[in-house]
Every structure is written in structure tokens, then in C-alpha cells.
CSV table of C-alpha atoms in Angstrom, one decimal:
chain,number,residue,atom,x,y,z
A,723,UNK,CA,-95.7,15.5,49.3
A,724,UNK,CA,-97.3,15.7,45.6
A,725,UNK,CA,-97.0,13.4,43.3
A,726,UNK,CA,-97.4,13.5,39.5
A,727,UNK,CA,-96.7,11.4,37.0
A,728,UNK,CA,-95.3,12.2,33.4
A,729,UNK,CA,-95.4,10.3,30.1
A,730,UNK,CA,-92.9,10.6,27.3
A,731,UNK,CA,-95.3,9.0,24.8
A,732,UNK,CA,-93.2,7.9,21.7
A,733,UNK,CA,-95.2,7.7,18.1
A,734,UNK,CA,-92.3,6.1,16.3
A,735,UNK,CA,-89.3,8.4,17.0
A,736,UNK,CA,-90.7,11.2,17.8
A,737,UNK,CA,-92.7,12.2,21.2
A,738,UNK,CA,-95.9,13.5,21.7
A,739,UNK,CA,-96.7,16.9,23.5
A,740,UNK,CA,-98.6,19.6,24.5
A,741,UNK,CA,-98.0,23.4,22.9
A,742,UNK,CA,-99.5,25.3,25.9
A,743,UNK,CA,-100.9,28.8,23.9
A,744,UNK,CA,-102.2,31.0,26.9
A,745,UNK,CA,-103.2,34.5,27.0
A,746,UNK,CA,-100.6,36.8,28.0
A,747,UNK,CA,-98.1,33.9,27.9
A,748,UNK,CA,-95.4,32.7,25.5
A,749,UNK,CA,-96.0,29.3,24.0
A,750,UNK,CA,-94.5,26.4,26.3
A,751,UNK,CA,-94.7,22.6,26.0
A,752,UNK,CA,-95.7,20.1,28.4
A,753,UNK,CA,-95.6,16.1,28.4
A,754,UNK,CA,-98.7,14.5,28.9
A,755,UNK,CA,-99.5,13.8,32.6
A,756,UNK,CA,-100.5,15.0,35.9
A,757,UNK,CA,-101.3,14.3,39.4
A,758,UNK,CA,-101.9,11.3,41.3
A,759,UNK,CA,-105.6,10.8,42.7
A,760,UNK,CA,-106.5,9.1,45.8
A,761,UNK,CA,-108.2,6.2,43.5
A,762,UNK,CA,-104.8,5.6,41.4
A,763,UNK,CA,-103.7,2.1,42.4
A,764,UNK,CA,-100.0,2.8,40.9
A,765,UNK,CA,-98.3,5.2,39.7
A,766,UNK,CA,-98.3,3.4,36.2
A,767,UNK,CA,-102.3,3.5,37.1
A,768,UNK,CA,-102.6,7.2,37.3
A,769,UNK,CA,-100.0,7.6,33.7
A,770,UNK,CA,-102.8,5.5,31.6
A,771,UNK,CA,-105.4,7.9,33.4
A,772,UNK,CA,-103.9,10.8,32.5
A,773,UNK,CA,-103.0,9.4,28.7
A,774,UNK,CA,-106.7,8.3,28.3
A,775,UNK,CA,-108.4,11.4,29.9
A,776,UNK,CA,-106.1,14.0,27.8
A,777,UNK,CA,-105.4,12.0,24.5
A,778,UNK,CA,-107.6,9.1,24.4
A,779,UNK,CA,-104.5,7.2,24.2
A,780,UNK,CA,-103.5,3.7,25.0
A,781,UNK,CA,-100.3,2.8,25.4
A,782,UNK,CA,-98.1,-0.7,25.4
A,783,UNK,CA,-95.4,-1.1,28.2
A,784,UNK,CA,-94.4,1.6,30.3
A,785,UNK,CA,-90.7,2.0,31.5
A,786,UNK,CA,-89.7,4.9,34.3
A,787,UNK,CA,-86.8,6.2,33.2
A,788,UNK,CA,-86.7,9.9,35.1
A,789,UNK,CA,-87.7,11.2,38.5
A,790,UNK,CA,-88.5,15.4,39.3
A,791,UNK,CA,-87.9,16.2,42.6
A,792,UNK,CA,-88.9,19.6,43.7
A,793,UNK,CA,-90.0,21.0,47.2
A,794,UNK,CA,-93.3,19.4,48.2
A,795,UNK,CA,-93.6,17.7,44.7
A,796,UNK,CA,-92.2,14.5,43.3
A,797,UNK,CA,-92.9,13.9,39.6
A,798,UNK,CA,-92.0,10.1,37.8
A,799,UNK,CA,-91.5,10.3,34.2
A,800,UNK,CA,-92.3,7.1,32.0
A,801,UNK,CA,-91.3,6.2,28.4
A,802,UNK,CA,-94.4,4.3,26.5
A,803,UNK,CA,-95.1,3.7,22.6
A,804,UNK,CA,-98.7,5.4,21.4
A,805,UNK,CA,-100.7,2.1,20.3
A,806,UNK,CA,-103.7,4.1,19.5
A,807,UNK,CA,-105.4,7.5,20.0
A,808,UNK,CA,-109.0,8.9,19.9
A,809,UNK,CA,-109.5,12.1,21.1
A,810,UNK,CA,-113.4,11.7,21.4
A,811,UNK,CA,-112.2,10.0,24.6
A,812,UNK,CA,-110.8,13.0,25.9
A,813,UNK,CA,-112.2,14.0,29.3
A,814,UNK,CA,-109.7,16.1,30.8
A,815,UNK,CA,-111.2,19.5,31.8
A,816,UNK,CA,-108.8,21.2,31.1
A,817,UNK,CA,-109.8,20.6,27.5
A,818,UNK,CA,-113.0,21.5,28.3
A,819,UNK,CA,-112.8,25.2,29.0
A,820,UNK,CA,-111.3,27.4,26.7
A,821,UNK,CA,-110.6,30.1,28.8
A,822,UNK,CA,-107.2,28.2,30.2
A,823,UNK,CA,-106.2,27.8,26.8
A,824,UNK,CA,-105.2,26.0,23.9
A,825,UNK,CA,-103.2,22.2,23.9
A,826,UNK,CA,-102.0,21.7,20.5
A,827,UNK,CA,-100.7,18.2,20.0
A,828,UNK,CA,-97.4,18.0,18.7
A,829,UNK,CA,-94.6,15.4,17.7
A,830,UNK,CA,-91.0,16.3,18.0
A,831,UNK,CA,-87.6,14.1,17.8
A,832,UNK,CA,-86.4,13.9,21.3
A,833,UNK,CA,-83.3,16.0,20.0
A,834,UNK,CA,-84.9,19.1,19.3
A,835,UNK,CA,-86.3,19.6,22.5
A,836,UNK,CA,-83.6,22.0,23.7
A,837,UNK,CA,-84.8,24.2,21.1
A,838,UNK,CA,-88.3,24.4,22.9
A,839,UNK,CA,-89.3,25.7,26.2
A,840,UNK,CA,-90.2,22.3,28.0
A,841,UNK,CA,-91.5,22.6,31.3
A,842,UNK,CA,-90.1,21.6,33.4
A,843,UNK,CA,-86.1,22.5,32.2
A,844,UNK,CA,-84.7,19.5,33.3
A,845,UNK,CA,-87.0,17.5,31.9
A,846,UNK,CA,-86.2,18.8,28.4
A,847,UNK,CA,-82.2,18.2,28.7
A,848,UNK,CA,-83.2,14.7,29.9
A,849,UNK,CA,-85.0,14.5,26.5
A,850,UNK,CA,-82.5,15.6,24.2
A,851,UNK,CA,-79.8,13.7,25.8
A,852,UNK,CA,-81.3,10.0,26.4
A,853,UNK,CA,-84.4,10.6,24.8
A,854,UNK,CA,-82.8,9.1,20.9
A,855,UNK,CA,-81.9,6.1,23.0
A,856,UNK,CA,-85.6,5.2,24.3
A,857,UNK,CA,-87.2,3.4,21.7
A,858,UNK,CA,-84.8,0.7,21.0
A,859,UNK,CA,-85.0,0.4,25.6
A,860,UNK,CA,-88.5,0.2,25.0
A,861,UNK,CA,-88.0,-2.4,22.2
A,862,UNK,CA,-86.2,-4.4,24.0
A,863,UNK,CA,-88.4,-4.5,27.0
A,864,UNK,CA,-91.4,-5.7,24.7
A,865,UNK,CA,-89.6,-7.7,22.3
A,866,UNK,CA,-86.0,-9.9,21.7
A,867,UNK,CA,-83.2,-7.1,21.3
A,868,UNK,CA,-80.8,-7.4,18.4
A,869,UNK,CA,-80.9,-10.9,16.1
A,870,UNK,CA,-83.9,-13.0,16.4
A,871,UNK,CA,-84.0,-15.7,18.8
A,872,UNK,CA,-87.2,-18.0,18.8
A,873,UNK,CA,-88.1,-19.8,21.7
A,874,UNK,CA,-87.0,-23.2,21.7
A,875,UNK,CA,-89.7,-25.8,23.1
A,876,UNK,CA,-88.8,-29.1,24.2
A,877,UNK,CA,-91.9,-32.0,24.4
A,878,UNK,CA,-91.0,-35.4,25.5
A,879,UNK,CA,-93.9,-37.7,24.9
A,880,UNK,CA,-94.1,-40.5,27.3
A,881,UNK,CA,-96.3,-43.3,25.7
A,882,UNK,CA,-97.2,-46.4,27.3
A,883,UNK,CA,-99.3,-48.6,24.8
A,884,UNK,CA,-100.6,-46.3,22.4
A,885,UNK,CA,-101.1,-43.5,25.6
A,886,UNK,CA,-99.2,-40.3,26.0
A,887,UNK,CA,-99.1,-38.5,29.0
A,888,UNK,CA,-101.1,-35.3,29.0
A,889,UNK,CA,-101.1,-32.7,32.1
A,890,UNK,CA,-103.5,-29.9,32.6
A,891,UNK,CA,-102.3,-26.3,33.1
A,892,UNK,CA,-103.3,-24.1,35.5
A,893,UNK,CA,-101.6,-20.7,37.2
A,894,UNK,CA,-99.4,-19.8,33.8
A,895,UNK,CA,-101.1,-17.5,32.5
A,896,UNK,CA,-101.1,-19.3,29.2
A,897,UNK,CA,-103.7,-22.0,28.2
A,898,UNK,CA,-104.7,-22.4,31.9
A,899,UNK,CA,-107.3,-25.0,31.6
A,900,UNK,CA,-106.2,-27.0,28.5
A,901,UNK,CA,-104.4,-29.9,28.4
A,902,UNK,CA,-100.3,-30.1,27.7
A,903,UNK,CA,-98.0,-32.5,26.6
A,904,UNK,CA,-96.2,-33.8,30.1
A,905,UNK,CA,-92.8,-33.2,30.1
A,906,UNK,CA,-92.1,-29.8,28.4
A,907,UNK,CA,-90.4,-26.5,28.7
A,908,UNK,CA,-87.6,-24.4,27.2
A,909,UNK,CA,-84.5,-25.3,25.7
A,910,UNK,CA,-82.0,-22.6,28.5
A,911,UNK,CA,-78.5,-21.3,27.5
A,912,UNK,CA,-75.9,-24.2,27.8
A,913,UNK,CA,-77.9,-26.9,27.6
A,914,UNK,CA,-78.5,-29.7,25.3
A,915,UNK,CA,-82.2,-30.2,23.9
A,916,UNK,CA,-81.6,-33.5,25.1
A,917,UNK,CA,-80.6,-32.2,28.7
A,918,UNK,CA,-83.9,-30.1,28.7
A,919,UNK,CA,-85.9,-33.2,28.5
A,920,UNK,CA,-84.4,-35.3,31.2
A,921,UNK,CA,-84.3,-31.8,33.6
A,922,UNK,CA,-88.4,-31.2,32.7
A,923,UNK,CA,-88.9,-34.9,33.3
A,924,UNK,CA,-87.5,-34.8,36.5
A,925,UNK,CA,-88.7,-31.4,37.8
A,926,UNK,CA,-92.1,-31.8,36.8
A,927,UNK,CA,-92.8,-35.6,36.7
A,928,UNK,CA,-90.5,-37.0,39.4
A,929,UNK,CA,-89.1,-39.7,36.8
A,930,UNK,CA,-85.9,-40.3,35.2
A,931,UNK,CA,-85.0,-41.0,31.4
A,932,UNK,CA,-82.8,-41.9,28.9
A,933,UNK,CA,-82.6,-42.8,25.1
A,934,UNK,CA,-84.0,-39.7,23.8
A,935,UNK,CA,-84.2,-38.8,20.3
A,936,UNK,CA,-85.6,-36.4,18.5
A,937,UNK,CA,-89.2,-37.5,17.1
A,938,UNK,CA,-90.0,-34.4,15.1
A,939,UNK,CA,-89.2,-30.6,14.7
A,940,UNK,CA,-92.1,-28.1,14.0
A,941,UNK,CA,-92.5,-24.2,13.2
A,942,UNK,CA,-94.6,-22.8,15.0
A,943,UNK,CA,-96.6,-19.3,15.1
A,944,UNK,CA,-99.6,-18.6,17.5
A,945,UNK,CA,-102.0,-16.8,15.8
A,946,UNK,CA,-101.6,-13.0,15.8
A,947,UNK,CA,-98.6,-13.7,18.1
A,948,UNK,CA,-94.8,-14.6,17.8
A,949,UNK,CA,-93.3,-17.9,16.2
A,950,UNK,CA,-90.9,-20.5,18.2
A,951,UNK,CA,-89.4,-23.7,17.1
A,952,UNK,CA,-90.6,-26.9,18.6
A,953,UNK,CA,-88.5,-30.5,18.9
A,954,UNK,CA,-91.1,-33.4,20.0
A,955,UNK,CA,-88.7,-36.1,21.3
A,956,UNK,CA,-89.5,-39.7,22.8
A,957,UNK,CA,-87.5,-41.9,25.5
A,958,UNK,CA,-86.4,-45.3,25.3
A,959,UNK,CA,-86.8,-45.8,29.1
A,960,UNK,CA,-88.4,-44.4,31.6
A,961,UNK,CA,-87.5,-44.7,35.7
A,962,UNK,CA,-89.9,-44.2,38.4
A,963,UNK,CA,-93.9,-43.6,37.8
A,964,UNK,CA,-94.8,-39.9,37.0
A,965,UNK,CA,-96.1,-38.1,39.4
A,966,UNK,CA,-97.4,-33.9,39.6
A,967,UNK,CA,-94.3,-32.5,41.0
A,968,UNK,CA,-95.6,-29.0,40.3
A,969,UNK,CA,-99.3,-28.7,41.0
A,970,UNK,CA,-98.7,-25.0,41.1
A,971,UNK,CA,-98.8,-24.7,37.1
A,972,UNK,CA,-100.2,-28.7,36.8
A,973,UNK,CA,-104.0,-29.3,37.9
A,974,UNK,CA,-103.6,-33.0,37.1
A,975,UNK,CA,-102.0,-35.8,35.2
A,976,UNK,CA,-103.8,-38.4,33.0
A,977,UNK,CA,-103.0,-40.8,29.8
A,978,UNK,CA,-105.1,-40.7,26.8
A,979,UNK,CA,-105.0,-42.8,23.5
A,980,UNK,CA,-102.7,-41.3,20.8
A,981,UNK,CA,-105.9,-40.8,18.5
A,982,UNK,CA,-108.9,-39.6,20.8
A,983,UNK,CA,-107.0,-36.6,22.7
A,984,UNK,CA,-108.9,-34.5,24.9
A,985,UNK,CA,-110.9,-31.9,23.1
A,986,UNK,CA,-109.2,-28.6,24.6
A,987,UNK,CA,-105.5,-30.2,24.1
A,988,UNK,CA,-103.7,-27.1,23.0
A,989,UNK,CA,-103.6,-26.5,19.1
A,990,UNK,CA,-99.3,-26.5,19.4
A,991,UNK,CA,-99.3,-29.7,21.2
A,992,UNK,CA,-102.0,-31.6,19.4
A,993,UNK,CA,-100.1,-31.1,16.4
A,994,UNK,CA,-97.3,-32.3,17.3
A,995,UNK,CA,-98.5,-35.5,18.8
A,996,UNK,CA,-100.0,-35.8,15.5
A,997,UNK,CA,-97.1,-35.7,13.7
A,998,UNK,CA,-95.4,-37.8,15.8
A,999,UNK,CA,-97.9,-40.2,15.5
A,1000,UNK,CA,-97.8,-39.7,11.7
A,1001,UNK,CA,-94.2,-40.5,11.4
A,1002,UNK,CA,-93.8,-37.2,10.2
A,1003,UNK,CA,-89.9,-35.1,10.6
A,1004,UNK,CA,-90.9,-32.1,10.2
A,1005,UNK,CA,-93.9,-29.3,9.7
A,1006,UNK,CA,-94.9,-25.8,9.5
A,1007,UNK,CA,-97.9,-24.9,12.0
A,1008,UNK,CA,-100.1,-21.8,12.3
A,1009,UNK,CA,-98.5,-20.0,9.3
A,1010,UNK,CA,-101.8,-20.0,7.3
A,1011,UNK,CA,-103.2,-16.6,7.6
A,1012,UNK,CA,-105.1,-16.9,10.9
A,1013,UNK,CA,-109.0,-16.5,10.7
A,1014,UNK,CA,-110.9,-14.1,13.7
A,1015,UNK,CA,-112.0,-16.9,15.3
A,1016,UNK,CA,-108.4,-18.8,15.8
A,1017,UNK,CA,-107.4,-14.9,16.8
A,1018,UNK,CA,-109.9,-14.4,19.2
A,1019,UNK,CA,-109.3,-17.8,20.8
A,1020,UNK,CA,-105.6,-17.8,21.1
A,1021,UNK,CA,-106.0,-14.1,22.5
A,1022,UNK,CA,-108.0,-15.9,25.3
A,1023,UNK,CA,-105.2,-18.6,25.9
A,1024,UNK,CA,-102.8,-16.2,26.0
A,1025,UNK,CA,-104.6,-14.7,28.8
A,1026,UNK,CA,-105.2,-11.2,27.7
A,1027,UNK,CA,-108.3,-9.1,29.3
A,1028,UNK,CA,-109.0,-7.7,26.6
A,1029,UNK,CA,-109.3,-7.7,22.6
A,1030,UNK,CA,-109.4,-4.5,20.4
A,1031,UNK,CA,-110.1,-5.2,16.2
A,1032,UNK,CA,-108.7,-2.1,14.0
A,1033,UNK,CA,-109.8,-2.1,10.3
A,1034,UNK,CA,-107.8,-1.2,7.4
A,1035,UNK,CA,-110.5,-0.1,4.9
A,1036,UNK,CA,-109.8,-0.2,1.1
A,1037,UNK,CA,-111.6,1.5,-1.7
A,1038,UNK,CA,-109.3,1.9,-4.8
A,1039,UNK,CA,-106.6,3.8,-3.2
A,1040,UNK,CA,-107.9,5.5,-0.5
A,1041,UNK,CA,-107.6,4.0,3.1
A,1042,UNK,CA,-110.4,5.2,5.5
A,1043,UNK,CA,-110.1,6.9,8.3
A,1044,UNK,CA,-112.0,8.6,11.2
A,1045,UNK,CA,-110.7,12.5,11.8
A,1046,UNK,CA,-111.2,15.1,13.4
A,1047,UNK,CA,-109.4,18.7,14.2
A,1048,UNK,CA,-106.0,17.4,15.2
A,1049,UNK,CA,-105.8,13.7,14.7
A,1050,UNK,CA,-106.3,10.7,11.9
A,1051,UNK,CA,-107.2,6.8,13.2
A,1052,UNK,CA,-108.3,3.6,11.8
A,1053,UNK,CA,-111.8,3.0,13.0
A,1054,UNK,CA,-111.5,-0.3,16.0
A,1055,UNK,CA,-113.9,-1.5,18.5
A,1056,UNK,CA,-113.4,-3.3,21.8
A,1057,UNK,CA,-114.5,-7.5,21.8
A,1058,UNK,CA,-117.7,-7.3,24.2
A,1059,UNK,CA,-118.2,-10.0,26.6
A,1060,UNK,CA,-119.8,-12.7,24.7
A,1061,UNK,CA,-119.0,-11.6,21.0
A,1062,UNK,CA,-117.2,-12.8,18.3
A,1063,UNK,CA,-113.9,-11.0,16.6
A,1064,UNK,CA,-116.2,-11.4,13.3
A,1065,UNK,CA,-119.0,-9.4,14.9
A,1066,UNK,CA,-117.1,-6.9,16.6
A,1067,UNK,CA,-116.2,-6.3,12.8
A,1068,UNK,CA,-119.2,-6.0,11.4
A,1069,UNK,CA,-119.8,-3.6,14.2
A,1070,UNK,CA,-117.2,-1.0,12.6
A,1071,UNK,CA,-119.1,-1.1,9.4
A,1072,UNK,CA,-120.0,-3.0,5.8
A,1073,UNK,CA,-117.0,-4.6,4.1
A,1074,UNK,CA,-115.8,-7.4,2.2
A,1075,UNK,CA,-113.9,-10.4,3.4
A,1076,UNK,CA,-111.6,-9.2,5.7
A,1077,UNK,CA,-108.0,-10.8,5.8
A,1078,UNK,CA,-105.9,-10.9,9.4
A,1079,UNK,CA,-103.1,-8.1,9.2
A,1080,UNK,CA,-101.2,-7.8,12.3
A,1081,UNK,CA,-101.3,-7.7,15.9
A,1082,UNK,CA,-99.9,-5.4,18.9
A,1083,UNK,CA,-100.4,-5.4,22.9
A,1084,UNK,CA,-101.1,-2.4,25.0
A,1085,UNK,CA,-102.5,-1.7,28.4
A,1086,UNK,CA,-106.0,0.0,28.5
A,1087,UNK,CA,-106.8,2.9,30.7
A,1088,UNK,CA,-107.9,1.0,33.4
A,1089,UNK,CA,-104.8,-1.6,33.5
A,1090,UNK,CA,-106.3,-4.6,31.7
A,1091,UNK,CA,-103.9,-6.2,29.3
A,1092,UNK,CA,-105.5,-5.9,25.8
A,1093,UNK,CA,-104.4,-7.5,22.0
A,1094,UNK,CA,-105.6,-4.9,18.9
A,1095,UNK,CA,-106.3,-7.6,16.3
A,1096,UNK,CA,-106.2,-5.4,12.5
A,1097,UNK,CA,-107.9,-6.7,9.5
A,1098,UNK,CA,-107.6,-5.3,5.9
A,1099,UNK,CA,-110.8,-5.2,3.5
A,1100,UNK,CA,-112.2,-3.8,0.6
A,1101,UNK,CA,-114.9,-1.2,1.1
A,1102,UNK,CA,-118.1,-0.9,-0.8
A,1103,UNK,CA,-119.1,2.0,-2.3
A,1104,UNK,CA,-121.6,3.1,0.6
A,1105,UNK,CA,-119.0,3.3,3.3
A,1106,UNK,CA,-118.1,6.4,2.8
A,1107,UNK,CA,-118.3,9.6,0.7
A,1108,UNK,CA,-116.1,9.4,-1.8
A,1109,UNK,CA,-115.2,13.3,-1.5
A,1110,UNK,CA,-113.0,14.8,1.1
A,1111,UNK,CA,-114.1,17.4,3.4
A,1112,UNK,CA,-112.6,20.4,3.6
A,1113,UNK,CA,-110.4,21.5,6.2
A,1114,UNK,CA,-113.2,23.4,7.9
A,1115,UNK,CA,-114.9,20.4,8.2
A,1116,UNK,CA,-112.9,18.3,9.9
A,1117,UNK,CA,-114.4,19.4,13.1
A,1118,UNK,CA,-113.5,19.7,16.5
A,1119,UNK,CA,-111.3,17.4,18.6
A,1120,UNK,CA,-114.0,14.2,19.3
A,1121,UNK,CA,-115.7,15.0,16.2
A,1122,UNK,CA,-114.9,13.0,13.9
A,1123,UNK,CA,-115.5,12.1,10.5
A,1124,UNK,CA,-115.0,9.4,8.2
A,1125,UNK,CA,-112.8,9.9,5.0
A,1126,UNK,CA,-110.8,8.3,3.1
A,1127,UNK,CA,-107.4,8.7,2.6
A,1128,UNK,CA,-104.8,8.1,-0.9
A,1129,UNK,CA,-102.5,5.7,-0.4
A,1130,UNK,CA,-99.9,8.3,-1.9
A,1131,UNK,CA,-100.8,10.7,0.9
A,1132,UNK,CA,-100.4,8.2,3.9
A,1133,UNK,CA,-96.1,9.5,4.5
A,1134,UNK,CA,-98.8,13.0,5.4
A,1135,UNK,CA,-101.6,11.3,7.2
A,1136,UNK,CA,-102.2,12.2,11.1
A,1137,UNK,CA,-102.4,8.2,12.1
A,1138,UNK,CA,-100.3,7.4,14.6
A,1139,UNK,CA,-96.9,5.5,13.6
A,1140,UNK,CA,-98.3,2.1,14.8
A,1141,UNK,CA,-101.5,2.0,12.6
A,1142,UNK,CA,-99.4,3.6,9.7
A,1143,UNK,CA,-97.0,0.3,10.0
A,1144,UNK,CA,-100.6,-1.4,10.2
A,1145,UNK,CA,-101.6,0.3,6.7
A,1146,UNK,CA,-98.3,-0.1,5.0
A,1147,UNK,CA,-98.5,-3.8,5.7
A,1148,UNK,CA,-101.7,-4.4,4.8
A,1149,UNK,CA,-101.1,-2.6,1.7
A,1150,UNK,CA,-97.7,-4.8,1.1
A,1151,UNK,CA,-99.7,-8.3,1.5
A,1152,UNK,CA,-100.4,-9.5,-2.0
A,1153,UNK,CA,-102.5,-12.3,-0.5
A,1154,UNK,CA,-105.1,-9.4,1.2
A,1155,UNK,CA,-108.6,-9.7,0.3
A,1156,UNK,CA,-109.1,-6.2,-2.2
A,1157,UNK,CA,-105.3,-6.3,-3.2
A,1158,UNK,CA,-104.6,-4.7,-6.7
């Protein structure tokens, strides 16, 4: 049995595909894709292959959502968002030889593909009938459908004269190694904040308690990541002698004095024992505009392989770019091991002071969970030619050139719908460094 795998790549609403032009054919359209090799670990392993060998591409969470099934050949489709593309990374042969002909990329609504000749057929009716519905499934696999929710967090400090209790993580995926205030976990549907606190006392401590109140609410945002809403509470009594109940996400237990915490306490938690400690009701926390070196850390805590910066470069009002025949991107880098987010900036060229933009996660080629930091700055004047090359100029696919862009021109631009959301709210920040 072959296998193959298929990708209906979404750049906003609209997917991304293949015109086939072949000698003595008619023009077709394909999905990016193809077949699984012996050194695929998954199926999902072999998709981000294929998307890096014949785009370049990286993409965020993949979904199936469609399965071929001919003689001797089963094909899975996925649905995926485009995070970024670069065809200079393109190493499929097929785009290598000319002689097999021509792959023009494309982006069609998933509607209109009954008006092309998809191959294979059954693909395209599965396009045009649930293909308008994909983006807001994929939404909702990455991020909280419908109103916003924020994550509750309930700490209950335990003190004991002048000490709080402190436990350090391990196995979460999430600050493993750093030091946590012990209780804590997340308000659940149905349940009281206070009822949260006696349930985390018990499951992960072993004790009972009562007389809790509400010490102090804070607003927290990680930097470059989502915001949640934290209630610090204390107990007026305490039953039974705390204990590691769950040594699977707990390396150890230990009490420290209020004002000489650990030095890697997480940022969140320090704060709010802090506060606490400061008599303090309430406070905002990590919605400053995060610097590259809080970025690069929490990216680390938050256990992701890898870290991609993208630059938004301003001069006047033109954006730069790097392009070549078919495609327009913001120029990025990849964090090597043992460098800064600052110098993997100055790696993409000269600029002023660059100011955090957004953030995004994607899945790299070969499977390791990546964040694409994006900065905005202003350009000096040696960047880049100020004159545009002409279309003859652009090159061919993975030679590409740096140009810059009008900011009136950007609806027409070639970037791909997540670096044009990147732009635009760069653009929109009035507290960007280089902002008119």
C-alpha cells in the first residue's frame, strides 16, 4: 500500500496550490504533498517535509480532516495555516528540472475550487464544500473559540513565619526547573476559586484548609504569549504537614523567606508574592512592551525548541521585504544555540531600536515546536536601495532580493497573510520605535 500525504495550506482564507503547466497537457492543480519515505516518523512528519522541500513553508498545527483511498494508494489530507514561506528552501526536484514542468503557486478561496481541475476530483468537492469551514476548526484548535476566556489561576500561599511554601517544577512542559508557588492550578467549570484552592491543596500537598480569602488579583501576560487572570489567596488554617503528592510535575518542596525568594522563582509567581507581601489588591503584570531578552526567555519556559525573529523594517513608507519570482517575505533568522534574540537581529541587518510586535507558533520542518518573535524598526538609509527593481529583476524562485515595499501597496504585496497581519500591526502601534 502507498501512502501520501496532502496539505490544504490556508494563507488566510484562501489555500495554496500548485498550477501544474505541462507540455501537451491542460493546466491542472495540485495541493502541496506527496509520498511517505521510509525516514518519515509520522504522517504529520512527511506533510512538513513535503511543505518545506516544495514551498519552504512552515506551518502551525496540522488537523486531518480527509482521507483518498484508491487501489494500492491511501492518501491523508491535512488542514494547516502558512506561518511563513521561503522558496530559497525549496529542494524538491521536481522544481529542479524544467523539463516536467512549471508549478505556479497560487491562492484560491476554497469555494472556487469546483471551477478548477483539482486532482484528485474528490478532493476538490471536499474543498468547496467544507473547505469555507476550516479556518475557524483550525482556530479553534490553536486558540479559545468564540468569546474570550482567560485562564483563571488560583495561588494559595502558605506562610509560616514570614516563609511561603515554594515547589519546584519538573515534567510540565512549562518552567520545568523553576520554582512555583505550592498550591496552585486552574479555576475548572463549576467550581468556586475558593474550592480550587482547598482541591490543589489537597491533591498536590496532602493538607487540608480553610479560611481562604482572596489576597490579591493580578493581569497577567507572558511575554509574546497569551494573558490570564491570577487570584493569590491565603488560608487561615492549615491541617496536616505538606507533603509532594505529585512528584511527577514537583521535583521538591522547600520554604523560603517572603523577601529573599529563590532566584529562578517564576516571573508570574514572584510578583504576586510580592504583591501580596506589599499589601497590594490589585496589578497589571507583563503588559509593558516585552524586551528580546524577556521574549527569548519566556520562549524557553514555555518549552519551545525553537525561536524564529521576523523584522518589520521601516523607511518612510516603505516596508522591506526579500522577493523573488513568485513570492514576498519579511526577512527572519532562526535563534542559534547560544545566542541572544538581540543578536539574531542584528544578524538580519542594520536598524534602529527595534520594538516587540507580535508572536505566532508553528512546527518546523523537522517537527520541533518553534515561536517567530517580530520586531518593528526604522531602517537607515543603507539597508536597502531605495529604487525598486523591475519585474525582470525579481529573479528566480530562491533568488531573492531585498526591496522595499509602500505601505499603500501592502493590500497587493505577495507576503503571506500572517506576516501581512504582522505589518499592519506594527504599522498600527503608535508606541513603535520609527512610528510617524
Amino acid at each position: 500500500m502507498r501512502h501520501s500525504v496532502r496539505a490544504l495550506l490556508f494563507d488566510g482564507d484562501e489555500i495554496v496550490l500548485f498550477k501544474r503547466l505541462r507540455p501537451g497537457r491542460e493546466p491542472y492543480w495540485i495541493t502541496p504533498g506527496g509520498g511517505v519515505e521510509p525516514g518519515d516518523a509520522s504522517l504529520e512528519s512527511a506533510l512538513r517535509r513535503e511543505l518545506d522541500e516544495e514551498l519552504g513553508a512552515i506551518a502551525g498545527p496540522a488537523l486531518r480532516v480527509f482521507t483518498l483511498v484508491e487501489p494500492g494508494h491511501l492518501g491523508t489530507v491535512f488542514a494547516c495555516r502558512l506561518v511563513s514561506m521561503d522558496l530559497s528552501r525549496r529542494s524538491g526536484p521536481e522544481f529542479l528540472e524544467p523539463d516536467i514542468g512549471v508549478h505556479e503557486i497560487q491562492r484560491v478561496r476554497p469555494e472556487k475550487a469546483r471551477e478548477l481541475a483539482l486532482v484528485p476530483a474528490e478532493l476538490g468537492e471536499f474543498l468547496a464544500e467544507a473547505g469555507p469551514t476550516l479556518p475557524a476548526l483550525l482556530d479553534a484548535a490553536a486558540y479559545a473559540h468564540g468569546r474570550f476566556r482567560p485562564v483563571v489561576d488560583v495561588h494559595l500561599l502558605l506562610l509560616d513565619e514570614g516563609r511561603v511554601l515554594l515547589g519546584r517544577r519538573q515534567g510540565t512542559g512549562y518552567a520545568d526547573g523553576e520554582w512555583q508557588i505550592m498550591p496552585s492550578g486552574h479555576l475548572e467549570e463549576g467550581e468556586s476559586v475558593v474550592g480550587t484552592a482547598v482541591r490543589e491543596a489537597r491533591e498536590e500537598l496532602g493538607v487540608e484548609v480553610a479560611g481562604c480569602e482572596v489576597a490579591h488579583v493580578m493581569h497577567h501576560r507572558n511575554a509574546g504569549g497569551t494573558a490570564r487572570i491570577g487570584l493569590f489567596l491565603t488560608a487561615a488554617t492549615v491541617t496536616g504537614t505538606p507533603v509532594n503528592a505529585e512528584p511527577h510535575k514537583c521535583a521538591e518542596l522547600a520554604w523560603f523567606p517572603l523577601d529573599r525568594l529563590p532566584e529562578r522563582t517564576v516571573p508570574y509567581a514572584r510578583a504576586g508574592i510580592e504583591a501580596v507581601r506589599a499589601g497590594s489588591a490589585f496589578s497589571l503584570h507583563g503588559w509593558e512592551r516585552p524586551g528580546a531578552r524577556d521574549l527569548g526567555a519566556e520562549a524557553v519556559r514555555a518549552g519551545f525548541s525553537e525561536v524564529t525573529v521576523c523584522l518589520v523594517g521601516r523607511r518612510g513608507d516603505a516596508v522591506l521585504v526579500l522577493s523573488d519570482a513568485e513570492t514576498d517575505r519579511l526577512p527572519s533568522a532562526v535563534v542559534r544555540p547560544g545566542e541572544g534574540v538581540e543578536d539574531a537581529l542584528t544578524r538580519l541587518g542594520p536598524t534602529g531600536e527595534a520594538g516587540f510586535v507580535g508572536a505566532d507558533d508553528y512546527v518546523s520542518a523537522s517537527g520541533l515546536s518553534g515561536r517567530r518573535l517580530a520586531f518593528t524598526a526604522p531602517l537607515p538609509d543603507e539597508t536597502v536601495a531605495t529604487s525598486f527593481p523591475a519585474a525582470d529583476e525579481q529573479g528566480a524562485p530562491g533568488e531573492a532580493v531585498r526591496r522595499l515595499i509602500p505601505i499603500a501597496s501592502l493590500d497587493a504585496a505577495r507576503l503571506p497573510h500572517s506576516e501581512r497581519l504582522l505589518v499592519a500591526e506594527a504599522l498600527g502601534r503608535p508606541d513603535a520605535p520609527g512610528s510617524p
